[in-house]
CSV table of C-alpha atoms and ligand atoms in Angstrom, one decimal:
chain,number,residue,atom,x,y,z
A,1077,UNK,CA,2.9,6.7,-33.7
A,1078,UNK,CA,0.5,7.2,-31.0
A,1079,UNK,CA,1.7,8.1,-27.5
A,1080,UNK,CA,1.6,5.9,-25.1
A,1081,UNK,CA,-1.3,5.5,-22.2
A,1082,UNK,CA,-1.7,3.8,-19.2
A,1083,UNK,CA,-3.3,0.5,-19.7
A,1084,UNK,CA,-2.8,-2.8,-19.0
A,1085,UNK,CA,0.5,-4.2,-19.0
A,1086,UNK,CA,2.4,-1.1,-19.4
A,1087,UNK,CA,5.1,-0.2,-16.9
A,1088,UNK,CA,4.6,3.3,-15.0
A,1089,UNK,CA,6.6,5.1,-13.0
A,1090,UNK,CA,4.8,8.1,-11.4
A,1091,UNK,CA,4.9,10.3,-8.2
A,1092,UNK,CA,2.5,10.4,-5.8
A,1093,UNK,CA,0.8,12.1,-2.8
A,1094,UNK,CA,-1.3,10.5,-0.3
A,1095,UNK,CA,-3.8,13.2,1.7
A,1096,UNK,CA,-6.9,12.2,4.1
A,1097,UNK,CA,-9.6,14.3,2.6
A,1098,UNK,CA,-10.9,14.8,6.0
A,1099,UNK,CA,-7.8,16.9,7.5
A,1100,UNK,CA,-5.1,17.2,4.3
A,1101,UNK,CA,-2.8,14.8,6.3
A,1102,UNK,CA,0.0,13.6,4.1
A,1103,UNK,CA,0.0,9.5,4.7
A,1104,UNK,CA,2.4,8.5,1.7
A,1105,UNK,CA,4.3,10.3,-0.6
A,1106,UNK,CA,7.2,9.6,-3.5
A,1107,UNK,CA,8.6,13.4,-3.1
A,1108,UNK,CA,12.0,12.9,-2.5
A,1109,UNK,CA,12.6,8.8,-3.1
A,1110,UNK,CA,12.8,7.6,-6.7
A,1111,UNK,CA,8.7,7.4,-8.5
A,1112,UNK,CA,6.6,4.5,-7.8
A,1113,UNK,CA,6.6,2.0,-10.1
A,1114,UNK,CA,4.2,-0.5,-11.4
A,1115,UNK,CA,3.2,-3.0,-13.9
A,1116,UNK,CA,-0.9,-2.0,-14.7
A,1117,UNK,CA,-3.5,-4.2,-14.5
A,1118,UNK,CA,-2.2,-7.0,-12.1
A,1119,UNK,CA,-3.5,-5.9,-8.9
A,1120,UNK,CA,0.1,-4.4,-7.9
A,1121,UNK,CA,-1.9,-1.3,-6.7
A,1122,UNK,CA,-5.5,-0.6,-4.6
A,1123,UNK,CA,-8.1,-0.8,-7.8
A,1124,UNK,CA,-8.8,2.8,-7.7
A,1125,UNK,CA,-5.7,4.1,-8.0
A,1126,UNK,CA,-5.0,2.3,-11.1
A,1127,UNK,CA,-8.6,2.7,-12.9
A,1128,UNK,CA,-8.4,6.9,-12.3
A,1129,UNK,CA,-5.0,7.2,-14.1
A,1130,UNK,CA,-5.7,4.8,-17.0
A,1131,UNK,CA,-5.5,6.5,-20.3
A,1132,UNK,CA,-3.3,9.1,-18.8
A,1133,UNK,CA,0.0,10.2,-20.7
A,1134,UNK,CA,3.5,11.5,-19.7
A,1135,UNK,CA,3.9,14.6,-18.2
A,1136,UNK,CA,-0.2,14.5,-17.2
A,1137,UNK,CA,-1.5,14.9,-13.2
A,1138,UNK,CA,-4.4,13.7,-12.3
A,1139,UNK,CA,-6.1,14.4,-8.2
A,1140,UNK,CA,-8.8,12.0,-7.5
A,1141,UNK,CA,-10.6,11.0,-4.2
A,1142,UNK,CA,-11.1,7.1,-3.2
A,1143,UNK,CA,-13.7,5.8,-1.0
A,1144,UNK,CA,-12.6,2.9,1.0
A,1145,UNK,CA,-13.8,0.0,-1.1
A,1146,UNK,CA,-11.8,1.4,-3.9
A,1147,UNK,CA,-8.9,1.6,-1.8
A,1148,UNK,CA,-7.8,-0.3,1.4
A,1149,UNK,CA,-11.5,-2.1,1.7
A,1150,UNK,CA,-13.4,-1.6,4.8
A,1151,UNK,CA,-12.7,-2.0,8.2
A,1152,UNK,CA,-13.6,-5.7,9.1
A,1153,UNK,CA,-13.8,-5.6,13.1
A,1154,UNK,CA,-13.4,-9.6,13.2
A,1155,UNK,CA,-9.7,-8.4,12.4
A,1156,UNK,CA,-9.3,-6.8,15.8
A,1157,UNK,CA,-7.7,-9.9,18.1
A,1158,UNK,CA,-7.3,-10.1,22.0
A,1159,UNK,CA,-4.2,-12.0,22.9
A,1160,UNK,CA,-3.0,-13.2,25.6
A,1161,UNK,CA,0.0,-10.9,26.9
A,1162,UNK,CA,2.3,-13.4,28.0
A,1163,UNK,CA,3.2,-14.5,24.3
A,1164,UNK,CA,4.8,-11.2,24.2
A,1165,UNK,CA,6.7,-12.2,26.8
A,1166,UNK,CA,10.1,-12.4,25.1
A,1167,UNK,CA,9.3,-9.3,22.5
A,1168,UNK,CA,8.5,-7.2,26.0
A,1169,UNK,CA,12.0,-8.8,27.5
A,1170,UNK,CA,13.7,-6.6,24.8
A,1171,UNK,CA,11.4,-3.7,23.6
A,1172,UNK,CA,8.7,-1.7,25.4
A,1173,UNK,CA,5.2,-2.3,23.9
A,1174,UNK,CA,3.5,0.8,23.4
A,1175,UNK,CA,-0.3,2.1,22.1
A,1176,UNK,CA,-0.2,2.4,18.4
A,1177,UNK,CA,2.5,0.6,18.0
A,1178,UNK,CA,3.0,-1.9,14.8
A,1179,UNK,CA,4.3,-5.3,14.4
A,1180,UNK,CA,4.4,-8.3,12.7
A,1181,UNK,CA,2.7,-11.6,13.3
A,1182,UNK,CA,4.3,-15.2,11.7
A,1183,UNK,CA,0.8,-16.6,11.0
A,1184,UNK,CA,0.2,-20.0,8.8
A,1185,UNK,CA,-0.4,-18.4,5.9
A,1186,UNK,CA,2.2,-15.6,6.2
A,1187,UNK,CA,3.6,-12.6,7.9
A,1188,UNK,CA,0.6,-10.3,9.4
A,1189,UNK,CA,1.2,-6.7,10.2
A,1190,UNK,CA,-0.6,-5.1,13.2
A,1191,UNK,CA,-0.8,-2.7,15.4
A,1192,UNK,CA,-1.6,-2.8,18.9
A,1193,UNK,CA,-4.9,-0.4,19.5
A,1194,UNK,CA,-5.0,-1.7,23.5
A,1195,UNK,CA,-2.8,-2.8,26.2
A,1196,UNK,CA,-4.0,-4.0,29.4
A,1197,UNK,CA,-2.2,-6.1,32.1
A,1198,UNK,CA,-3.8,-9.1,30.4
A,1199,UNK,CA,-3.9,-9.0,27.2
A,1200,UNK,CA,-3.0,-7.2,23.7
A,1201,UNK,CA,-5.8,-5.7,21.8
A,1202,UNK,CA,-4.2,-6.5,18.0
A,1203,UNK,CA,-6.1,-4.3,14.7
A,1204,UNK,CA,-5.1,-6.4,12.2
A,1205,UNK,CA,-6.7,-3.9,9.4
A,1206,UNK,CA,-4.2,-2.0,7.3
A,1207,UNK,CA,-4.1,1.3,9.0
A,1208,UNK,CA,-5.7,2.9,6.1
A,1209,UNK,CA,-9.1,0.4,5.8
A,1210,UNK,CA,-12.3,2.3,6.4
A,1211,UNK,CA,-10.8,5.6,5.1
A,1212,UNK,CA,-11.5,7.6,1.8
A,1213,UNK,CA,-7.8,8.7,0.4
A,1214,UNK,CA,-7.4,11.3,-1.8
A,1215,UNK,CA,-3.9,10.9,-4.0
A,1216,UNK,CA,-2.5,13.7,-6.3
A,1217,UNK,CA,-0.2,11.7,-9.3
A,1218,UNK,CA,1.8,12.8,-11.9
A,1219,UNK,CA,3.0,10.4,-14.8
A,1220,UNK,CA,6.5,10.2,-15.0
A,1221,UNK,CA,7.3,7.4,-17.4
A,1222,UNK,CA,5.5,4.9,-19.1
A,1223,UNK,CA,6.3,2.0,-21.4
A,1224,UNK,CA,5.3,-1.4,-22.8
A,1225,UNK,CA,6.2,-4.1,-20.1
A,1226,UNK,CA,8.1,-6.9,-21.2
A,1227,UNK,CA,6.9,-10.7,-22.3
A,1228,UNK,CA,9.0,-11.3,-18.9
A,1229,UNK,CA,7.3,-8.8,-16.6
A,1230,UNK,CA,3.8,-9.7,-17.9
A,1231,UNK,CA,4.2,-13.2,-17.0
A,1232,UNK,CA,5.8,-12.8,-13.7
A,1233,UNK,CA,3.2,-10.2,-12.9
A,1234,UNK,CA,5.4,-7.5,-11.7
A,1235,UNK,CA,7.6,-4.4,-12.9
A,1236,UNK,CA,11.3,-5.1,-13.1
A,1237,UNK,CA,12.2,-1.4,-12.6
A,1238,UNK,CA,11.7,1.8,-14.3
A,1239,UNK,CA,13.8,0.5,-16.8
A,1240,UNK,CA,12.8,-2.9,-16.7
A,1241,UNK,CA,16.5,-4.0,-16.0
A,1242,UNK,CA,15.9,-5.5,-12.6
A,1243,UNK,CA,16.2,-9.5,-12.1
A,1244,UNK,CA,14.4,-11.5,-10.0
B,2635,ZN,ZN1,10.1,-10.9,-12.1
């Protein structure tokens, strides 16, 4: 019998840590939560992360450094929005709006995380970029467990746990 790898449509369960290469600053990280898991090879994960631990067994570690495209993509700057303050009216009646601060949008076509880069009496400078766009990541993983996913999982296009129990 030949041990399974990671490839598409298996299930893996691994733990993970997130580092900018630039400073060694620790953006994410599985250590002390239940391992991440994932079904491979339907975009659940940035591309990278998934191509550089294909092939990889149970029990292996693998380090590996992303650039941007193979991670969160590029900083687009027509994603950084003035708004008016006064729609924050109500939010401002009940919380203090700060620098750096992150919420979330109701926009047509879903909800849209951001974070507020400038505040002036005006208006709301909104960065709608995922924080991490732009930046090369560096991520240390170890394989916990792998299997074959399910008829189920394949066709729904997601993991149903690490033991592949979970409904939805
Ligand atoms: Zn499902």
């Amino acid at each position: 019998m030949t041990e399974l790898e990671v490839s598409e449509n298996t299930v893996a369960s691994v733990h993970y840590t997130g580092t900018l290469p630039e400073n060694g600053e620790i953006f994410d990280s599985s250590e002390g939560r239940e391992p991440l898991t994932f079904l491979v090879g339907h975009k659940q994960m940035i591309p990278g992360f998934e191509e550089e631990i294909l092939g990889a067994k149970v029990g292996e570690k693998r380090e590996f450094t992303l650039s941007a495209e193979r991670a969160y993509g590029d900083r687009d700057e027509a994603g950084v929005l003035q708004i008016p303050r006064e729609q924050f009216a109500q939010l401002e009646s009940e919380a203090k709006l700060t620098e750096g601060l992150q919420l979330v949008a109701q926009m047509p076509h879903g909800p849209s995380p951001f974070t507020i880069v400038h505040l002036s009496d005006e208006y709301i400078t909104a960065d709608f970029n995922h924080t991490l766009a732009g930046k090369s990541l560096t991520f240390a993983v170890e394989i916990i467990d792998l299997r074959k996913a399910s008829d189920e999982e394949v066709s729904h296009g997601h993991a149903h746990g690490r033991d592949g129990s979970e409904q939805h």
